[in-house]
Amino acid sequence: MLLSISTTHRPATDLGHLLHKHPDRLSAFDLGFGTAHVAYPEASGERCTAVLLVELAPEAAGRRGAGPTSGVGRTGFALAGSVNDRAYTASSLLAVAIGRVLGSALRGASNDRPELAATPIPLEIDLPVVSVRGGPALAARLFEPLGVEVRAEAIPLDPAFPDWGDSRFFHLQLRATTTLRQLLAQLYVLLPVLDDDKHYWVERSEIDKLLRRGEGWLATHPDRELITRRYLRHQPRLTREALDRLVVADGDLVDADAADEAGAAEEAAIERPLSLNEQRLAAVVAAVEEAGARTVADVGCGEGRLIQRLLRLPAVERVTGIDVSMRALRCASERLHLDTMAPRQRARVELAQGSSVYRDDRLRGVDAITAIEVIEHLDPHRIDTFTSCLLGHPGARTVIVTTPNVEYNARFAGMAPGALRHRDHRFEWTRAEFAAWAASAASEHGYRVAHRGIGPDDPELGPPTQMAVFAR
Ligand code: SAH
């Protein structure tokens, strides 16, 4: 299996710094299933090409049951390629080799040329034999939306017998002006997708790899579903989970609730025409700003959308997100890119697991507490405890609570009468019910409360979301 990478960026030999492999040296790496070699057939200031050659160990090459590989070249029997193509065809094993041998380049790390690693440069990739289930049209569909120019030339089944037609193998050439990291990441994901080999099992950890390598391009790719399905070898559960997480990371899903993702999608679909979530977040952010809060705790923070917006306010020094769901916290951490955040920014955020029905010291001393679309997820017998955990012990000057207005549901297209917006909602309150809860909570804990509607205010039914702002 062969992959070559060329650049005409000047000085082209900087490619060696990006790949962490010196142009003057030939390096070999043991991959377990074979050996990888990196060499530079050309290395001038104008143009530099590195090749990654992967030789499979005989057992690995023969795994599909075709016996010892004879090799197209040695026997002159071109069909040997389709009897056992593993040794020659760029496949997921080449992707694995890219991950292991060019790992630093794939992460965009370069000790000597860090700026170059982040700079788009002219790059060409040449793959002499790639199996493409779906032909050149598929290769174009996969690469062109990424701004990568593709040439796919079919390889005849046997040049001596043109009537036999073409094989499903292609000579693939890719060209783009992009970062090496991005192009390698795209190749890493798309090689197994092109090949679409369903013959072996993938583990759940592949989802993380897919999302990591797909960062910045997969979520917006028009064929992200096909890519995800094929990458995960058509395993429906893994595919669904990956797509859910991809969408969450991309910001399409509203109100993700770990307890019930499907419910969240339903709720989002119901509320989407109003982009209610956006309006809700804007209203809460405005209320936090008005209160002049410098420290905020977001209880039931979900996937961290509010946190993300609060961090954009220069006046906000610190935000703590608390949720019972570890899954929600993981999504939040990914959304906020906590792992790659600059240290000063990172110091402004904390995510922690906790429950809004237990006293939580992390809520003590903050200026504002928000609980956005959380109360309706609690069993009614827990509401009193929730109320005192928000308004009783912590002593925040401002507490902001939002919840659906059940009356407005009649205005949502496609909602059955009496249905709730989310299947995990334990209840949804009318305006009067919410006002009654808020009034008694405020008087018990010494707050004033003001109500604000979020979304279009229906003359008869009120706004879709209701917000109470407690202050003292
Ligand atoms: N505030 C977020 C998420 C709302 S969904 C937003 O507006 O987008 C409700 C969230 O509350 C879920 O993430 C759920 O895990 C969390 N949650 C439910 N019960 C909770 C509890 N007792 N304590 C803390 N979080 C809770």
Coordinates of C-alpha atoms and ligand atoms in Angstrom, one line a residue:
M1 CA 0.0 0.0 0.0
L2 CA 1.4 3.3 -1.0
L3 CA 0.5 6.9 -0.2
S4 CA 2.5 9.9 -1.4
I5 CA 2.2 13.4 -0.1
S6 CA 3.7 16.3 -2.0
T7 CA 3.9 20.0 -1.6
T8 CA 5.1 22.9 -3.6
H9 CA 5.1 25.2 -0.6
R10 CA 8.5 26.9 -0.3
P11 CA 10.8 25.7 1.1
A12 CA 9.1 22.4 0.2
T13 CA 11.4 20.4 2.4
D14 CA 9.5 21.8 5.4
L15 CA 7.2 18.9 4.7
G16 CA 9.8 16.9 6.7
H17 CA 9.1 19.1 9.8
L18 CA 5.4 18.7 9.4
L19 CA 5.6 14.9 9.1
H20 CA 8.2 14.7 11.8
K21 CA 10.3 12.6 9.4
H22 CA 13.6 13.8 8.1
P23 CA 13.9 13.8 4.3
D24 CA 17.4 12.4 4.4
R25 CA 16.5 9.4 6.5
L26 CA 14.6 6.3 5.6
S27 CA 12.5 5.3 8.6
A28 CA 10.7 2.0 9.3
F29 CA 8.0 1.3 11.8
D30 CA 6.6 -2.0 13.1
L31 CA 2.8 -1.8 13.0
G32 CA 2.1 -5.3 14.2
F33 CA 0.2 -6.2 11.1
G34 CA 3.1 -5.2 8.9
T35 CA 5.8 -2.6 8.5
A36 CA 5.6 1.0 7.4
H37 CA 8.4 2.9 5.7
V38 CA 8.6 6.6 5.1
A39 CA 10.9 7.9 2.4
Y40 CA 11.3 11.0 0.3
P41 CA 11.7 10.2 -3.4
E42 CA 12.0 14.0 -4.1
A43 CA 13.1 16.7 -1.7
S44 CA 14.0 20.0 -3.3
G45 CA 13.2 23.5 -2.2
E46 CA 10.5 23.7 -4.9
R47 CA 8.8 20.4 -4.5
C48 CA 9.0 17.7 -1.9
T49 CA 7.3 14.3 -1.8
A50 CA 7.1 11.8 1.0
V51 CA 5.8 8.3 0.6
L52 CA 4.4 6.0 3.2
L53 CA 4.7 2.4 2.1
V54 CA 3.0 -0.2 4.2
E55 CA 4.0 -3.8 3.7
L56 CA 1.5 -6.2 5.3
A57 CA 2.8 -9.2 7.2
P58 CA 1.8 -12.4 5.2
E59 CA -0.8 -13.4 7.8
A60 CA -2.5 -10.0 7.7
A61 CA -2.4 -10.0 3.9
G62 CA -3.9 -13.4 3.7
R63 CA -6.6 -12.9 6.2
R64 CA -9.4 -12.9 3.7
G65 CA -8.6 -16.5 3.0
A66 CA -6.8 -16.3 -0.4
G67 CA -3.7 -18.1 0.6
P68 CA -0.2 -16.6 0.2
T69 CA -0.2 -13.5 -1.9
S70 CA 1.3 -14.0 -5.3
G71 CA 1.4 -10.3 -6.2
V72 CA 0.2 -8.7 -9.3
G73 CA 3.6 -7.9 -10.5
R74 CA 5.3 -11.2 -10.0
T75 CA 2.7 -13.4 -11.6
G76 CA 1.5 -10.9 -14.2
F77 CA -2.0 -12.2 -13.3
A78 CA -3.9 -9.0 -12.7
L79 CA -6.9 -10.8 -11.2
A80 CA -4.7 -11.7 -8.2
G81 CA -5.6 -8.2 -7.1
S82 CA -9.3 -9.1 -6.7
V83 CA -8.7 -12.5 -5.3
N84 CA -6.7 -10.8 -2.6
D85 CA -6.4 -7.1 -2.7
R86 CA -5.4 -6.4 0.8
A87 CA -1.7 -6.1 0.2
Y88 CA -2.0 -3.4 -2.4
T89 CA -5.2 -1.6 -1.8
A90 CA -5.2 1.5 0.3
S91 CA -7.8 0.6 3.0
S92 CA -8.5 1.1 6.6
L93 CA -5.1 -0.5 7.3
L94 CA -3.4 2.4 5.6
A95 CA -5.5 4.7 7.7
V96 CA -4.2 2.9 10.8
A97 CA -0.7 3.4 9.5
I98 CA -1.3 7.1 9.0
G99 CA -2.5 7.3 12.6
R100 CA 0.5 5.5 14.0
V101 CA 3.3 6.7 11.8
L102 CA 2.1 10.2 11.1
G103 CA 0.3 10.7 14.4
S104 CA 1.9 14.1 15.2
A105 CA 1.1 15.5 11.8
L106 CA -2.5 14.2 12.2
R107 CA -2.7 16.1 15.4
G108 CA -1.3 19.2 13.8
A109 CA 1.7 19.3 16.1
S110 CA 5.1 20.5 14.8
N111 CA 7.9 21.3 17.1
D112 CA 9.9 23.2 14.5
R113 CA 7.2 24.7 12.3
P114 CA 4.1 25.2 14.5
E115 CA 2.8 28.1 12.4
L116 CA 3.3 26.1 9.2
A117 CA 1.3 23.2 10.7
A118 CA -1.6 25.6 11.0
T119 CA -1.2 27.3 7.6
P120 CA -3.0 26.0 4.5
I121 CA -0.3 25.0 1.9
P122 CA -0.7 23.4 -1.5
L123 CA -0.8 19.6 -1.0
E124 CA -1.2 16.7 -3.3
I125 CA -1.9 13.1 -2.3
D126 CA -1.4 10.2 -4.6
L127 CA -2.9 6.8 -3.9
P128 CA -2.0 4.4 -6.7
V129 CA -4.7 1.8 -5.8
V130 CA -7.8 2.6 -3.8
S131 CA -10.8 0.5 -3.6
V132 CA -13.8 2.7 -4.1
R133 CA -17.2 1.2 -3.7
G134 CA -19.3 3.7 -5.5
G135 CA -16.8 4.8 -8.1
P136 CA -15.5 8.2 -9.0
A137 CA -18.8 9.8 -8.3
L138 CA -18.6 8.8 -4.7
A139 CA -15.0 9.9 -4.4
A140 CA -16.1 13.3 -5.8
R141 CA -19.1 13.5 -3.4
L142 CA -16.8 12.8 -0.4
F143 CA -13.9 15.1 -1.2
E144 CA -15.3 18.0 -3.2
P145 CA -17.5 19.5 -0.4
L146 CA -14.2 19.7 1.5
G147 CA -12.6 21.8 -1.1
V148 CA -10.4 18.9 -2.3
E149 CA -10.1 18.4 -6.0
V150 CA -10.3 14.7 -6.9
R151 CA -9.1 12.7 -9.9
A152 CA -10.1 9.1 -9.9
E153 CA -8.9 7.0 -12.8
A154 CA -10.3 3.5 -13.0
I155 CA -7.9 0.6 -13.1
P156 CA -8.8 -2.0 -15.7
L157 CA -9.5 -5.4 -14.4
D158 CA -6.8 -6.7 -16.8
P159 CA -5.1 -4.4 -19.3
A160 CA -4.7 -7.4 -21.6
F161 CA -8.4 -7.9 -21.8
P162 CA -10.1 -4.4 -22.1
D163 CA -13.4 -6.1 -22.7
W164 CA -13.4 -7.2 -19.1
G165 CA -13.9 -3.6 -18.1
D166 CA -12.7 -1.8 -15.0
S167 CA -12.0 -3.1 -11.6
R168 CA -13.4 -1.4 -8.5
F169 CA -9.9 0.0 -7.9
F170 CA -8.9 3.5 -8.7
H171 CA -5.8 5.6 -8.9
L172 CA -6.8 8.5 -6.8
Q173 CA -5.2 11.9 -6.8
L174 CA -6.3 14.6 -4.4
R175 CA -5.2 18.3 -4.4
A176 CA -6.1 21.0 -2.0
T177 CA -4.7 24.0 -0.4
T178 CA -5.2 23.2 3.2
T179 CA -3.4 22.2 6.4
L180 CA -1.6 18.9 6.3
R181 CA -3.4 18.0 9.5
Q182 CA -6.8 18.6 7.9
L183 CA -6.1 16.6 4.8
L184 CA -4.6 13.7 6.7
A185 CA -7.6 13.7 9.0
Q186 CA -10.0 13.6 6.1
L187 CA -8.0 10.8 4.5
Y188 CA -7.9 8.9 7.8
V189 CA -11.7 8.9 7.9
L190 CA -12.5 8.6 4.2
L191 CA -10.1 5.8 3.2
P192 CA -12.2 3.1 5.1
V193 CA -15.4 4.9 3.9
L194 CA -14.3 4.6 0.2
D195 CA -13.4 1.0 0.7
D196 CA -16.6 0.2 2.7
D197 CA -15.2 -3.1 3.9
K198 CA -17.8 -4.6 6.2
H199 CA -15.9 -7.6 7.1
Y200 CA -14.6 -6.8 10.5
W201 CA -15.8 -5.5 13.8
V202 CA -15.3 -2.0 15.0
E203 CA -15.3 -1.0 18.6
R204 CA -17.1 1.8 20.2
S205 CA -13.9 3.7 20.6
E206 CA -14.0 4.3 16.9
I207 CA -16.7 6.8 17.5
D208 CA -14.3 9.0 19.4
K209 CA -11.7 8.7 16.7
L210 CA -14.3 9.5 14.0
L211 CA -15.4 12.6 15.9
R212 CA -11.9 13.7 16.7
R213 CA -10.6 13.3 13.1
G214 CA -13.9 14.7 11.8
E215 CA -13.7 17.8 13.8
G216 CA -14.3 20.9 11.8
W217 CA -15.5 19.2 8.6
L218 CA -17.6 16.1 9.3
A219 CA -20.6 17.8 11.0
T220 CA -21.2 20.0 8.1
H221 CA -20.5 17.5 5.3
P222 CA -23.5 16.9 3.2
D223 CA -22.8 13.1 3.3
R224 CA -22.0 12.9 7.0
E225 CA -24.5 10.1 7.4
L226 CA -23.0 7.9 4.8
I227 CA -19.5 8.7 6.0
T228 CA -20.5 7.8 9.6
R229 CA -22.4 4.7 8.6
R230 CA -19.6 3.3 6.5
Y231 CA -16.8 4.3 8.9
L232 CA -18.6 2.4 11.6
R233 CA -19.1 -0.6 9.4
H234 CA -22.8 -0.2 9.1
Q235 CA -23.4 -0.9 12.8
P236 CA -26.7 0.9 13.4
R237 CA -26.2 1.6 17.1
L238 CA -22.7 3.0 16.8
T239 CA -23.8 5.0 13.8
R240 CA -26.8 6.5 15.6
E241 CA -24.7 7.4 18.6
A242 CA -22.0 8.9 16.5
L243 CA -24.5 11.0 14.5
D244 CA -26.2 12.1 17.7
R245 CA -22.9 13.2 19.1
L246 CA -21.9 14.8 15.8
V247 CA -25.1 16.8 15.7
V248 CA -24.7 17.8 19.3
A249 CA -21.2 18.9 18.7
D250 CA -22.3 20.8 15.6
G251 CA -25.0 22.7 17.5
D252 CA -28.2 21.5 15.7
L253 CA -29.8 19.7 18.6
V254 CA -31.7 21.6 21.2
D255 CA -32.1 20.6 24.8
A256 CA -30.2 17.4 24.8
D257 CA -31.2 15.4 27.8
A258 CA -29.1 12.4 28.7
A259 CA -32.2 10.8 30.1
D260 CA -33.8 10.7 26.7
E261 CA -32.1 11.9 23.6
A262 CA -34.9 10.9 21.4
G263 CA -37.2 13.1 23.5
A264 CA -34.8 16.0 23.1
A265 CA -34.9 15.6 19.3
E266 CA -38.7 15.6 19.4
E267 CA -38.8 18.7 21.6
A268 CA -36.3 20.4 19.3
A269 CA -38.3 19.5 16.3
I270 CA -41.5 20.9 17.9
E271 CA -39.8 24.2 19.0
R272 CA -37.4 24.6 16.1
P273 CA -39.6 26.8 13.9
L274 CA -39.4 29.4 16.6
S275 CA -35.7 28.9 17.2
L276 CA -37.0 29.1 20.7
N277 CA -33.8 27.8 22.2
E278 CA -31.8 30.7 20.7
Q279 CA -34.3 33.2 22.1
R280 CA -34.3 31.5 25.5
L281 CA -30.5 31.6 25.7
A282 CA -30.5 35.3 24.6
A283 CA -33.1 36.1 27.2
V284 CA -31.1 34.4 30.0
V285 CA -27.8 35.9 28.9
A286 CA -29.5 39.4 29.0
A287 CA -30.9 38.7 32.5
V288 CA -27.4 37.6 33.7
E289 CA -25.9 40.7 32.2
E290 CA -28.5 43.0 33.7
A291 CA -27.9 41.5 37.1
G292 CA -24.2 42.4 36.7
A293 CA -23.2 38.8 37.7
R294 CA -19.5 38.0 37.5
T295 CA -19.8 34.4 38.7
V296 CA -22.6 32.1 37.5
A297 CA -23.6 28.5 38.2
D298 CA -25.7 26.8 35.6
V299 CA -27.6 24.0 37.2
G300 CA -28.7 21.2 34.7
C301 CA -26.3 22.8 32.2
G302 CA -26.9 20.0 29.7
E303 CA -24.6 20.2 26.8
G304 CA -23.3 23.6 27.8
R305 CA -25.0 26.0 25.3
L306 CA -25.6 28.6 27.9
I307 CA -22.1 28.3 29.4
Q308 CA -20.7 28.8 25.9
R309 CA -22.6 32.1 25.6
L310 CA -21.9 33.3 29.1
L311 CA -18.2 32.8 28.4
R312 CA -18.5 35.4 25.7
L313 CA -19.4 38.1 28.2
P314 CA -16.2 39.8 29.3
A315 CA -17.8 40.7 32.6
V316 CA -18.3 37.0 33.5
E317 CA -15.3 35.7 35.3
R318 CA -16.3 32.2 36.1
V319 CA -19.0 29.8 35.1
T320 CA -19.7 26.5 36.8
G321 CA -21.9 23.9 35.0
I322 CA -23.6 21.2 37.0
D323 CA -25.6 18.3 35.7
V324 CA -26.5 14.9 36.9
S325 CA -25.7 13.4 33.6
M326 CA -22.1 12.5 32.8
R327 CA -23.0 12.1 29.2
A328 CA -24.3 15.7 29.2
L329 CA -21.1 16.9 30.8
R330 CA -19.0 15.1 28.2
C331 CA -21.0 16.8 25.5
A332 CA -20.5 20.1 27.2
S333 CA -16.8 19.5 27.5
E334 CA -16.6 18.7 23.8
R335 CA -18.7 21.7 22.8
L336 CA -16.6 24.0 24.8
H337 CA -13.4 22.4 23.7
L338 CA -12.2 22.3 27.2
D339 CA -9.2 20.1 26.4
T340 CA -7.7 22.6 24.0
M341 CA -8.8 25.8 25.7
A342 CA -6.2 28.4 26.4
P343 CA -5.3 28.2 30.1
R344 CA -6.8 31.6 31.0
Q345 CA -10.1 30.8 29.3
R346 CA -10.0 27.3 30.8
A347 CA -9.7 28.8 34.3
R348 CA -13.1 30.5 33.8
V349 CA -15.1 27.2 33.4
E350 CA -15.8 24.3 35.7
L351 CA -18.0 21.3 34.9
A352 CA -19.1 19.1 37.7
Q353 CA -21.5 16.3 38.3
G354 CA -24.2 17.1 40.8
S355 CA -27.8 17.2 41.5
S356 CA -30.0 20.2 41.9
V357 CA -31.9 18.4 44.7
Y358 CA -28.8 18.1 46.9
R359 CA -27.2 21.0 48.7
D360 CA -24.1 21.8 46.6
D361 CA -21.3 24.0 48.0
R362 CA -20.3 24.9 44.4
L363 CA -23.4 27.0 44.3
R364 CA -22.3 29.0 47.4
G365 CA -21.2 32.5 46.8
V366 CA -21.9 32.8 43.1
D367 CA -23.6 35.9 41.9
A368 CA -26.2 34.2 39.8
I369 CA -27.7 30.7 39.5
T370 CA -29.5 29.6 36.3
A371 CA -31.7 26.5 35.9
I372 CA -32.9 26.6 32.3
E373 CA -35.5 24.0 31.3
V374 CA -34.7 21.8 34.3
I375 CA -37.5 22.0 36.8
E376 CA -39.9 20.2 34.6
H377 CA -37.6 17.2 34.5
L378 CA -38.0 16.7 38.3
D379 CA -40.5 14.5 40.0
P380 CA -43.1 16.8 41.6
H381 CA -42.2 15.6 45.1
R382 CA -38.7 16.9 44.6
I383 CA -39.7 20.4 43.7
D384 CA -39.5 21.8 47.3
T385 CA -36.0 20.4 47.8
F386 CA -35.0 21.8 44.4
T387 CA -36.4 25.2 45.4
S388 CA -34.4 25.4 48.6
C389 CA -31.3 24.2 46.9
L390 CA -31.6 27.0 44.4
L391 CA -32.9 29.8 46.6
G392 CA -32.3 28.7 50.2
H393 CA -28.7 27.9 51.1
P394 CA -26.6 29.3 48.2
G395 CA -27.7 32.9 48.7
A396 CA -27.1 34.1 45.1
R397 CA -28.3 37.6 44.4
T398 CA -30.0 36.4 41.2
V399 CA -31.7 33.1 40.3
I400 CA -33.1 32.5 36.9
V401 CA -35.5 29.7 36.2
T402 CA -37.2 28.9 32.9
T403 CA -39.8 26.3 32.0
P404 CA -42.3 25.6 29.2
N405 CA -45.7 27.3 29.3
V406 CA -48.0 24.3 28.7
E407 CA -50.8 26.5 27.5
Y408 CA -48.7 27.4 24.4
N409 CA -48.5 23.8 23.3
A410 CA -51.8 24.2 21.4
R411 CA -49.9 26.5 19.0
F412 CA -47.2 24.0 18.1
A413 CA -48.0 22.2 14.9
G414 CA -48.1 18.5 15.1
M415 CA -48.4 18.2 18.9
A416 CA -51.2 15.9 20.1
P417 CA -53.6 17.6 22.6
G418 CA -52.4 17.0 26.1
A419 CA -48.9 15.9 25.0
L420 CA -45.8 17.4 26.6
R421 CA -42.8 18.7 24.7
H422 CA -40.3 16.1 25.8
R423 CA -41.0 12.6 27.0
D424 CA -38.8 13.1 30.1
H425 CA -40.9 16.1 31.2
R426 CA -42.7 15.2 34.4
F427 CA -45.0 18.1 34.0
E428 CA -45.4 21.3 32.2
W429 CA -46.9 24.3 34.0
T430 CA -49.5 26.9 33.0
R431 CA -48.6 30.5 33.6
A432 CA -50.6 30.5 36.8
E433 CA -49.0 27.4 38.1
F434 CA -45.5 28.7 37.5
A435 CA -46.4 32.1 39.0
A436 CA -47.8 30.4 42.1
W437 CA -44.6 28.3 42.6
A438 CA -42.4 31.4 42.0
A439 CA -44.4 33.6 44.4
S440 CA -44.2 31.1 47.2
A441 CA -40.5 30.3 46.6
A442 CA -39.7 34.0 46.6
S443 CA -41.5 34.8 49.8
E444 CA -40.2 31.7 51.6
H445 CA -36.6 32.6 50.7
G446 CA -36.7 36.4 50.7
Y447 CA -36.5 37.2 47.0
R448 CA -38.5 39.5 44.7
V449 CA -39.6 37.8 41.5
A450 CA -40.2 39.2 38.1
H451 CA -41.7 37.2 35.2
R452 CA -40.7 37.5 31.6
G453 CA -42.0 35.6 28.5
I454 CA -39.7 34.2 26.0
G455 CA -40.8 33.7 22.3
P456 CA -43.9 35.2 20.6
D457 CA -46.4 36.3 23.2
D458 CA -49.7 34.7 22.1
P459 CA -52.6 37.1 23.2
E460 CA -54.6 34.2 24.5
L461 CA -52.0 31.6 25.6
G462 CA -49.0 33.6 26.5
P463 CA -45.3 32.9 25.4
P464 CA -43.9 29.4 24.7
T465 CA -41.3 29.7 27.5
Q466 CA -41.7 31.4 30.8
M467 CA -38.9 32.9 32.9
A468 CA -38.8 33.9 36.5
V469 CA -35.9 36.2 37.6
F470 CA -35.5 36.1 41.4
A471 CA -33.5 38.9 43.0
R472 CA -32.6 40.1 46.4
Ligands
SAH1 N1 -30.1 23.8 30.7 C1 -29.9 23.1 29.5 C2 -30.4 21.6 29.5 C3 -31.9 21.4 29.8 S1 -32.3 19.7 29.7 C4 -30.4 23.8 28.3 O1 -31.3 24.7 28.5 O2 -30.1 23.5 27.2 C5 -32.4 19.3 31.4 C6 -31.0 19.0 32.0 O3 -31.2 18.9 33.4 C7 -30.5 17.7 31.5 O4 -29.1 17.9 31.1 C8 -30.5 16.8 32.7 O5 -29.4 15.9 32.8 C9 -30.4 17.8 33.8 N2 -31.0 17.4 35.1 C10 -32.2 16.7 35.3 N3 -32.4 16.5 36.6 C11 -31.4 17.1 37.3 C12 -31.0 17.2 38.6 N4 -31.7 16.8 39.6 N5 -29.9 17.9 38.9 C13 -29.1 18.4 37.9 N6 -29.4 18.3 36.6 C14 -30.5 17.7 36.3

